[in-house]
Short mmCIF file of C-alpha atoms and ligand atoms in Angstrom, two decimals:
data_model
loop_
_atom_site.label_atom_id
_atom_site.label_comp_id
_atom_site.label_asym_id
_atom_site.label_seq_id
_atom_site.Cartn_x
_atom_site.Cartn_y
_atom_site.Cartn_z
CA MET A 37 77.25 -5.30 -66.47
CA GLN A 38 79.72 -2.57 -66.99
CA ASP A 39 80.25 0.01 -64.24
CA THR A 40 78.98 2.78 -66.47
CA GLU A 41 75.78 0.82 -67.14
CA LEU A 42 75.45 -0.03 -63.43
CA TYR A 43 75.72 3.63 -62.53
CA ARG A 44 73.24 4.64 -65.18
CA HIS A 45 70.74 2.41 -63.32
CA VAL A 46 71.83 3.39 -59.82
CA LEU A 47 71.67 7.09 -60.58
CA GLY A 48 68.42 6.77 -62.47
CA ILE A 49 69.91 8.46 -65.48
CA GLU A 50 67.48 8.25 -68.36
CA GLU A 51 67.72 8.71 -72.13
CA PRO A 52 69.17 10.68 -73.79
CA TRP A 53 71.75 10.72 -71.04
CA ARG A 54 74.15 7.85 -70.39
CA VAL A 55 77.10 7.39 -68.07
CA ASP A 56 80.39 8.08 -69.87
CA ARG A 57 82.87 7.07 -67.20
CA VAL A 58 83.13 6.24 -63.50
CA GLN A 59 86.16 7.10 -61.43
CA LEU A 60 86.77 5.55 -58.04
CA ASN A 61 89.08 7.29 -55.58
CA ILE A 62 89.64 4.87 -52.70
CA LYS A 63 91.77 7.23 -50.70
CA ALA A 64 89.25 10.09 -50.84
CA GLU A 65 86.39 7.64 -50.42
CA ARG A 66 84.55 9.09 -53.36
CA VAL A 67 83.06 8.05 -56.62
CA ASP A 68 82.79 10.46 -59.57
CA VAL A 69 80.41 9.78 -62.41
CA TRP A 70 80.25 11.65 -65.72
CA ALA A 71 77.01 11.80 -67.62
CA VAL A 72 76.86 12.73 -71.35
CA HIS A 73 74.12 12.75 -73.87
CA GLY A 74 74.08 11.26 -77.37
CA GLU A 75 74.83 13.16 -80.60
CA GLY A 76 72.10 14.98 -82.44
CA VAL A 77 69.61 14.90 -79.62
CA ARG A 78 67.10 17.72 -79.40
CA PHE A 79 66.30 19.22 -76.06
CA PRO A 80 63.16 21.09 -74.95
CA CYS A 81 63.25 24.79 -74.24
CA PRO A 82 62.45 25.07 -70.49
CA GLU A 83 59.93 27.75 -71.13
CA CYS A 84 57.75 26.44 -73.88
CA GLY A 85 58.78 22.79 -74.22
CA ALA A 86 59.53 23.00 -77.98
CA ALA A 87 62.59 20.88 -78.90
CA PHE A 88 65.71 22.32 -80.43
CA PRO A 89 69.15 21.07 -81.31
CA VAL A 90 71.95 21.83 -78.87
CA TYR A 91 73.22 25.38 -79.15
CA ASP A 92 76.19 24.90 -76.75
CA HIS A 93 76.98 23.57 -73.32
CA ALA A 94 77.16 25.28 -70.00
CA PRO A 95 80.33 24.66 -68.01
CA GLU A 96 80.49 21.37 -66.06
CA ARG A 97 78.42 21.17 -62.95
CA ILE A 98 78.69 18.71 -60.07
CA TRP A 99 75.87 17.31 -58.06
CA ARG A 100 76.18 15.33 -54.80
CA HIS A 101 74.32 12.06 -55.17
CA LEU A 102 73.34 9.21 -52.84
CA ASP A 103 76.47 7.49 -51.52
CA THR A 104 77.81 4.34 -53.08
CA CYS A 105 78.16 2.36 -49.88
CA GLN A 106 80.37 4.60 -47.73
CA PHE A 107 81.69 6.51 -50.76
CA LYS A 108 80.42 9.97 -51.45
CA THR A 109 79.20 9.97 -54.99
CA PHE A 110 79.27 12.95 -57.40
CA LEU A 111 77.61 13.32 -60.71
CA HIS A 112 79.19 15.54 -63.31
CA ALA A 113 77.69 16.87 -66.44
CA ARG A 114 77.56 19.77 -68.93
CA ILE A 115 73.99 20.89 -69.38
CA PRO A 116 73.09 21.70 -73.02
CA ARG A 117 71.61 25.04 -73.94
CA VAL A 118 69.13 25.52 -76.76
CA GLU A 119 68.22 28.54 -78.80
CA CYS A 120 64.50 29.05 -78.83
CA PRO A 121 63.28 31.73 -81.29
CA THR A 122 60.75 32.87 -78.68
CA HIS A 123 62.74 32.58 -75.44
CA GLY A 124 66.35 32.95 -76.56
CA VAL A 125 69.22 30.88 -75.38
CA LYS A 126 68.13 28.75 -72.43
CA GLN A 127 69.77 26.16 -70.31
CA THR A 128 67.67 22.90 -70.49
CA ARG A 129 66.53 20.97 -67.51
CA VAL A 130 67.94 17.75 -66.37
CA GLY A 131 65.93 14.98 -64.85
CA TRP A 132 68.16 14.14 -61.88
CA ALA A 133 68.19 17.52 -60.17
CA GLU A 134 66.14 20.65 -59.74
CA GLU A 135 67.51 23.91 -61.19
CA LYS A 136 70.23 25.50 -59.11
CA SER A 137 70.53 22.60 -56.65
CA ARG A 138 73.87 21.17 -55.91
CA PHE A 139 72.34 17.83 -55.03
CA THR A 140 70.50 15.31 -57.09
CA ALA A 141 66.77 15.00 -56.44
CA LEU A 142 67.30 11.55 -54.94
CA PHE A 143 69.86 12.97 -52.55
CA GLU A 144 67.49 15.78 -51.56
CA ARG A 145 64.75 13.28 -51.04
CA LEU A 146 66.91 11.30 -48.60
CA ALA A 147 68.06 14.50 -46.90
CA ILE A 148 64.45 15.63 -46.34
CA MET A 149 63.59 12.22 -44.86
CA VAL A 150 66.55 12.54 -42.52
CA LEU A 151 65.73 16.12 -41.63
CA LYS A 152 62.20 15.05 -40.69
CA GLU A 153 63.61 12.80 -38.05
CA THR A 154 66.39 14.84 -36.63
CA ASN A 155 67.83 18.38 -36.35
CA ILE A 156 70.02 20.22 -38.78
CA GLU A 157 73.28 19.30 -37.06
CA GLY A 158 72.28 15.58 -36.87
CA ALA A 159 71.23 15.48 -40.50
CA GLY A 160 74.39 17.26 -41.56
CA GLU A 161 76.49 14.67 -39.73
CA LEU A 162 74.64 11.72 -41.12
CA LEU A 163 74.60 12.99 -44.66
CA ARG A 164 78.13 14.48 -44.47
CA ILE A 165 77.02 17.94 -45.54
CA SER A 166 77.42 21.28 -43.83
CA TRP A 167 74.87 23.06 -41.61
CA ASP A 168 74.24 25.58 -44.43
CA GLU A 169 73.74 22.88 -46.99
CA ALA A 170 71.35 20.98 -44.77
CA TRP A 171 69.46 24.14 -44.06
CA HIS A 172 69.33 25.09 -47.65
CA ILE A 173 67.70 21.71 -48.48
CA LEU A 174 65.09 22.30 -45.82
CA GLU A 175 64.44 25.82 -47.07
CA ARG A 176 64.03 24.65 -50.63
CA ALA A 177 61.70 21.85 -49.49
CA VAL A 178 59.41 24.31 -47.78
CA GLY A 179 59.48 26.63 -50.81
CA ARG A 180 58.59 23.70 -53.04
CA GLY A 181 55.82 22.56 -50.75
CA ARG A 182 54.26 26.01 -50.36
CA GLU A 183 54.43 26.65 -54.07
CA ARG A 184 52.64 23.38 -54.79
CA LYS A 185 50.08 23.98 -52.14
CA LYS A 186 46.71 25.07 -53.30
CA ARG A 187 45.18 27.66 -51.01
CA TRP A 188 41.89 26.31 -49.92
CA VAL A 189 39.56 27.77 -47.46
CA VAL A 190 40.18 26.39 -44.03
CA LYS A 191 36.67 25.36 -42.94
CA LYS A 192 37.57 24.72 -39.37
CA MET A 193 40.35 26.93 -38.31
CA GLY A 194 42.29 27.30 -35.04
CA VAL A 195 44.18 30.37 -33.92
CA ASP A 196 46.94 30.14 -31.41
CA GLU A 197 49.79 32.22 -30.19
CA LYS A 198 53.27 30.75 -29.79
CA SER A 199 55.89 32.20 -27.54
CA LEU A 200 59.39 32.30 -28.92
CA GLY A 201 60.83 32.18 -25.38
CA LYS A 202 62.70 35.34 -24.92
CA GLY A 203 60.59 38.26 -23.60
CA HIS A 204 57.31 39.03 -25.25
CA ASN A 205 58.25 37.53 -28.50
CA TYR A 206 55.21 35.85 -30.10
CA LEU A 207 54.09 34.28 -33.33
CA THR A 208 50.40 33.86 -34.39
CA LEU A 209 49.67 30.49 -35.87
CA VAL A 210 46.66 29.61 -37.97
CA TYR A 211 45.73 25.92 -38.07
CA ASP A 212 43.56 23.82 -40.26
CA LEU A 213 41.87 21.73 -37.66
CA ASP A 214 40.71 19.07 -40.13
CA THR A 215 44.21 18.33 -41.37
CA ALA A 216 46.04 19.30 -38.18
CA THR A 217 48.46 21.49 -40.07
CA VAL A 218 49.91 24.93 -39.73
CA GLU A 219 48.50 27.06 -42.56
CA HIS A 220 49.88 30.46 -41.77
CA ILE A 221 52.37 32.23 -39.44
CA GLU A 222 52.58 35.89 -38.62
CA ASP A 223 54.79 37.80 -36.22
CA GLY A 224 53.36 39.07 -32.96
CA ARG A 225 49.94 38.41 -31.40
CA LYS A 226 48.20 41.62 -32.17
CA LYS A 227 45.00 42.16 -34.16
CA GLU A 228 47.12 42.97 -37.18
CA SER A 229 48.80 39.58 -36.85
CA LEU A 230 45.59 37.71 -37.55
CA ASP A 231 44.39 40.43 -39.95
CA GLY A 232 47.40 39.42 -42.07
CA TYR A 233 45.93 35.97 -42.63
CA PHE A 234 42.43 37.10 -43.37
CA ARG A 235 43.69 39.63 -45.87
CA LEU A 236 44.95 36.78 -48.03
CA LEU A 237 41.38 35.55 -48.47
CA LYS A 238 38.69 37.12 -50.57
CA PRO A 239 35.45 38.10 -48.68
CA ARG A 240 33.55 35.12 -50.19
CA GLN A 241 36.40 32.85 -49.01
CA ARG A 242 36.19 34.19 -45.53
CA ALA A 243 32.47 33.63 -45.49
CA LYS A 244 33.13 29.87 -46.05
CA ILE A 245 34.96 29.59 -42.76
CA GLN A 246 32.57 27.42 -40.68
CA ALA A 247 34.12 27.52 -37.24
CA ILE A 248 37.06 29.05 -35.40
CA ALA A 249 38.72 27.79 -32.17
CA ALA A 250 40.50 30.40 -30.21
CA ASP A 251 41.56 31.44 -26.78
CA ILE A 252 40.00 34.41 -25.07
CA TRP A 253 42.35 37.05 -26.45
CA ASP A 254 40.81 40.34 -27.37
CA PRO A 255 43.00 41.32 -30.35
CA TYR A 256 42.23 37.96 -32.04
CA LEU A 257 38.56 38.33 -31.29
CA ALA A 258 38.48 41.85 -32.77
CA SER A 259 40.06 40.53 -35.95
CA ILE A 260 37.74 37.55 -36.26
CA ARG A 261 34.69 39.81 -35.77
CA GLU A 262 35.93 42.22 -38.39
CA HIS A 263 36.69 39.67 -41.06
CA VAL A 264 34.43 36.67 -40.61
CA PRO A 265 30.70 37.08 -41.29
CA GLU A 266 28.51 35.73 -38.48
CA ALA A 267 31.58 35.32 -36.29
CA GLY A 268 29.35 35.12 -33.23
CA GLU A 269 27.97 31.78 -34.41
CA LYS A 270 31.37 30.43 -35.46
CA LEU A 271 33.69 31.38 -32.75
CA VAL A 272 34.41 28.67 -30.16
CA PHE A 273 36.54 29.31 -27.15
CA ASP A 274 38.90 26.41 -26.73
CA ARG A 275 37.66 24.24 -23.93
CA TYR A 276 41.13 23.06 -22.86
CA HIS A 277 42.36 26.66 -22.60
CA LEU A 278 39.24 27.54 -20.66
CA MET A 279 39.79 24.68 -18.27
CA THR A 280 43.36 25.77 -17.56
CA HIS A 281 41.86 28.84 -15.88
CA MET A 282 39.83 26.61 -13.59
CA VAL A 283 42.71 24.30 -12.89
CA LYS A 284 44.77 27.36 -11.99
CA ALA A 285 42.06 28.53 -9.61
CA VAL A 286 42.11 25.17 -7.80
CA ASP A 287 45.81 25.40 -7.45
CA THR A 288 45.64 28.95 -5.99
CA VAL A 289 43.05 27.77 -3.46
CA ARG A 290 45.26 24.78 -2.54
CA LYS A 291 48.30 26.99 -2.12
CA GLN A 292 46.54 29.36 0.22
CA GLU A 293 44.95 26.67 2.28
CA HIS A 294 48.19 24.69 2.47
CA ARG A 295 50.08 27.79 3.77
CA GLU A 296 47.49 28.35 6.43
CA MET A 297 47.47 24.72 7.51
CA MET A 298 51.23 24.64 7.59
CA GLY A 299 51.13 27.67 9.95
CA GLU A 300 49.17 25.39 12.33
CA GLY A 301 51.58 22.52 11.83
CA ASN A 302 49.15 20.54 9.59
CA VAL A 303 50.90 18.82 6.74
CA LEU A 304 47.78 17.16 5.30
CA LEU A 305 48.12 18.90 1.93
CA THR A 306 51.90 18.43 1.58
CA GLY A 307 52.78 16.65 -1.63
CA THR A 308 49.19 16.66 -3.02
CA LYS A 309 49.60 19.44 -5.57
CA TYR A 310 49.26 17.37 -8.65
CA LEU A 311 46.44 15.17 -7.40
CA TRP A 312 44.13 18.18 -7.43
CA LEU A 313 45.10 19.19 -10.92
CA TYR A 314 44.34 15.76 -12.52
CA SER A 315 40.94 15.08 -13.92
CA ARG A 316 39.08 12.53 -11.81
CA GLU A 317 39.78 9.65 -14.23
CA ASN A 318 43.50 10.44 -14.43
CA VAL A 319 44.36 10.23 -10.79
CA PRO A 320 47.06 7.59 -10.54
CA GLN A 321 45.79 4.19 -9.42
CA GLY A 322 48.01 3.96 -6.43
CA LYS A 323 46.83 7.32 -5.06
CA ARG A 324 43.09 6.93 -5.48
CA ARG A 325 42.22 5.72 -2.00
CA MET A 326 44.32 8.36 -0.28
CA PHE A 327 42.94 11.05 -2.58
CA SER A 328 39.35 10.05 -2.08
CA SER A 329 39.74 10.17 1.71
CA LEU A 330 41.41 13.52 1.35
CA ARG A 331 38.48 14.88 -0.68
CA ARG A 332 36.08 13.89 2.06
CA ARG A 333 37.80 16.27 4.54
CA ARG A 334 36.26 19.69 5.01
CA LEU A 335 38.86 21.38 2.74
CA ARG A 336 38.43 24.44 0.60
CA THR A 337 40.67 22.78 -1.98
CA ALA A 338 38.33 19.74 -2.08
CA ARG A 339 35.40 22.05 -2.77
CA ALA A 340 37.31 23.86 -5.51
CA TRP A 341 38.25 20.51 -7.04
CA ALA A 342 34.65 19.30 -7.06
CA LEU A 343 33.60 22.56 -8.80
CA LYS A 344 36.30 21.95 -11.43
CA GLU A 345 35.11 18.47 -12.10
CA GLU A 346 31.52 19.58 -12.28
CA LEU A 347 32.43 22.33 -14.73
CA ARG A 348 33.91 19.80 -17.17
CA GLY A 349 30.47 18.31 -17.55
CA LEU A 350 29.46 21.43 -19.52
CA TRP A 351 31.00 20.12 -22.73
CA SER A 352 29.28 16.72 -22.61
CA TYR A 353 25.87 18.00 -23.49
CA TYR A 354 24.23 17.82 -26.91
CA SER A 355 21.47 20.27 -26.16
CA GLU A 356 22.33 23.85 -25.50
CA THR A 357 19.30 24.28 -23.27
CA TRP A 358 20.56 21.54 -20.96
CA ALA A 359 24.08 22.89 -21.04
CA ARG A 360 22.78 26.32 -20.02
CA LYS A 361 20.85 24.76 -17.15
CA HIS A 362 24.00 22.93 -16.06
CA PHE A 363 25.93 26.15 -16.13
CA THR A 364 23.32 28.12 -14.21
CA ASN A 365 23.43 25.56 -11.39
CA TRP A 366 27.16 25.39 -11.46
CA TYR A 367 27.45 29.18 -11.48
CA GLY A 368 25.25 29.54 -8.39
CA TRP A 369 27.30 26.99 -6.52
CA ALA A 370 30.57 28.66 -7.63
CA ILE A 371 29.48 32.14 -6.61
CA ARG A 372 28.37 30.90 -3.16
CA SER A 373 31.60 28.93 -2.72
CA ARG A 374 33.45 31.80 -1.03
CA LEU A 375 36.48 30.81 -3.05
CA LYS A 376 37.73 33.99 -4.69
CA PRO A 377 39.76 32.46 -7.55
CA VAL A 378 36.87 30.14 -8.48
CA LYS A 379 34.34 33.05 -8.42
CA ALA A 380 36.59 34.92 -10.83
CA VAL A 381 36.58 32.02 -13.22
CA ALA A 382 32.78 31.69 -12.90
CA ARG A 383 32.32 35.29 -13.88
CA MET A 384 34.60 34.92 -16.84
CA PHE A 385 32.64 31.86 -18.03
CA ARG A 386 29.35 33.73 -17.63
CA LYS A 387 30.70 36.61 -19.66
CA TYR A 388 31.85 34.42 -22.54
CA LEU A 389 29.27 31.64 -22.22
CA ASP A 390 27.71 32.14 -25.64
CA ASN A 391 30.96 31.36 -27.40
CA ILE A 392 31.81 28.62 -24.99
CA LEU A 393 28.51 26.81 -25.83
CA THR A 394 29.13 27.16 -29.60
CA TYR A 395 31.26 24.08 -28.91
CA LEU A 396 28.13 21.98 -28.79
CA LYS A 397 27.42 22.85 -32.45
CA HIS A 398 30.89 22.75 -33.94
CA ARG A 399 32.68 20.27 -31.59
CA ILE A 400 36.15 21.79 -32.23
CA THR A 401 39.05 22.47 -29.97
CA ASN A 402 42.60 23.55 -30.54
CA ALA A 403 43.70 20.16 -29.10
CA VAL A 404 44.85 19.28 -32.64
CA SER A 405 47.21 22.15 -32.36
CA GLU A 406 48.47 20.81 -29.06
CA GLY A 407 49.98 17.99 -31.12
CA VAL A 408 51.53 20.62 -33.32
CA ASN A 409 52.56 22.47 -30.15
CA SER A 410 54.55 19.53 -28.82
CA THR A 411 56.29 19.26 -32.28
CA ILE A 412 57.09 22.97 -32.05
CA GLN A 413 58.48 22.47 -28.55
CA THR A 414 60.74 19.81 -29.98
CA ILE A 415 61.79 22.15 -32.80
CA LYS A 416 62.59 24.80 -30.23
CA LYS A 417 64.62 22.38 -28.17
CA MET A 418 66.72 21.39 -31.15
CA ALA A 419 66.78 24.91 -32.41
CA CYS A 420 70.12 25.92 -31.01
CA GLY A 421 70.94 26.29 -34.70
CA PHE A 422 67.94 28.52 -35.49
CA ARG A 423 69.65 31.77 -35.90
CA ASN A 424 66.58 33.81 -36.33
CA ARG A 425 62.82 33.83 -36.26
CA ASP A 426 62.48 33.21 -39.98
CA HIS A 427 64.41 30.02 -39.58
CA PHE A 428 62.05 29.04 -36.84
CA LYS A 429 59.00 29.68 -39.00
CA LEU A 430 60.45 27.72 -41.87
CA ALA A 431 61.06 24.85 -39.52
CA ILE A 432 57.47 24.94 -38.34
CA PHE A 433 56.27 24.78 -41.90
CA PHE A 434 58.69 21.94 -42.68
CA HIS A 435 57.49 19.81 -39.72
CA CYS A 436 53.85 20.86 -39.29
CA GLY A 437 52.79 22.40 -42.61
CA GLY A 438 51.50 19.19 -44.13
CA LEU A 439 53.44 20.10 -47.30
CA ASP A 440 54.54 17.95 -50.17
CA LEU A 441 58.24 18.62 -49.70
CA TYR A 442 59.92 16.15 -52.05
CA PRO A 443 61.46 16.98 -55.36
CA VAL A 444 60.33 15.00 -58.39
CA THR A 445 62.73 12.17 -59.12
CA HIS A 446 63.30 10.02 -62.17
CA LYS A 447 61.87 12.24 -64.82
CA ASN A 448 63.70 13.93 -67.67
CA VAL A 449 61.52 17.00 -67.68
CA ARG A 450 59.05 18.10 -65.18
ZN1 ZN B 72 60.81 28.50 -75.74
#
């Protein structure tokens, strides 16, 4: 097989294109390949698809392609232009690259795969492209994915805020809980932030939302109530977020009690912080005996812990009536506990109980978005290169948007 024929196959160059010549430069570690098309070929107008003879050629362009072993490989071609009576003189499309890209589609595909696994710097190094080039590929990939994406009604949606780290800098994220993807991102965590998402939907689309998981955050609640019909039935306060309030209360009780005991020279609670925060079944095996004897002491912390564990039972019911009974008992116990932080949580639960118990009907939590959250944490960690918040948003869509990011390869015309 001649090298030109070999490269035609390797590059995926299809009729009417063929490889004219291949130039190897050992010193520069690069391979240059020139593609040309046959005489008398008609090319389609990119607007209407009607075929016309070549009008002229655009100046030569160069695309970076997949390496040939360790050699950088570049494809050269002059793209023909056609004269369409309807659309005028237009540059035709080539099968190996998207319009305006300086990389072939196969190279972009590889770059996207690499970018999925590492950060911009790492991808740039591996692919031997600059930060800007790597970023540009990511940006194009997200644009491509979002353009292809059909906007469907998110039946089970989650709303969550995301801190950007510095100060009170937040993003509002809307999730599709069924697909565990980020559907929408807005700046801030105000009512208007969530309004921005709902405004994209028509009233009849908003009516199709079946359930919404959210934290107790008044601006979001106001927005949901304004835009989603029968919001009261659909809104579910996230159980994990709710439990963090209770876990915090246990910790506050422990801190106070520990301080008092230390004042009397009693070190019983020293080094036990995390044991009280675990759920019963997650207490490490090696600590269980010690912890269980600790729990039998007359400690306020032990009482708070027992109340926390009892509260978790609320979400295990199938019947709302029984869940309400459970809560009433628990509430009485909590209020009589003389533990101030626990009583505060109990009152909060009572206030929001209706939309805590909607869980029993919809069975949704934002736990899905916790997975997304850990990905976002990783993005943040490797985000030294994220020069602004728009970059950060794009990266979230790239990694968590569930988008079809890849360019079409091996086709003459899309
Ligand atoms: Zn046309």
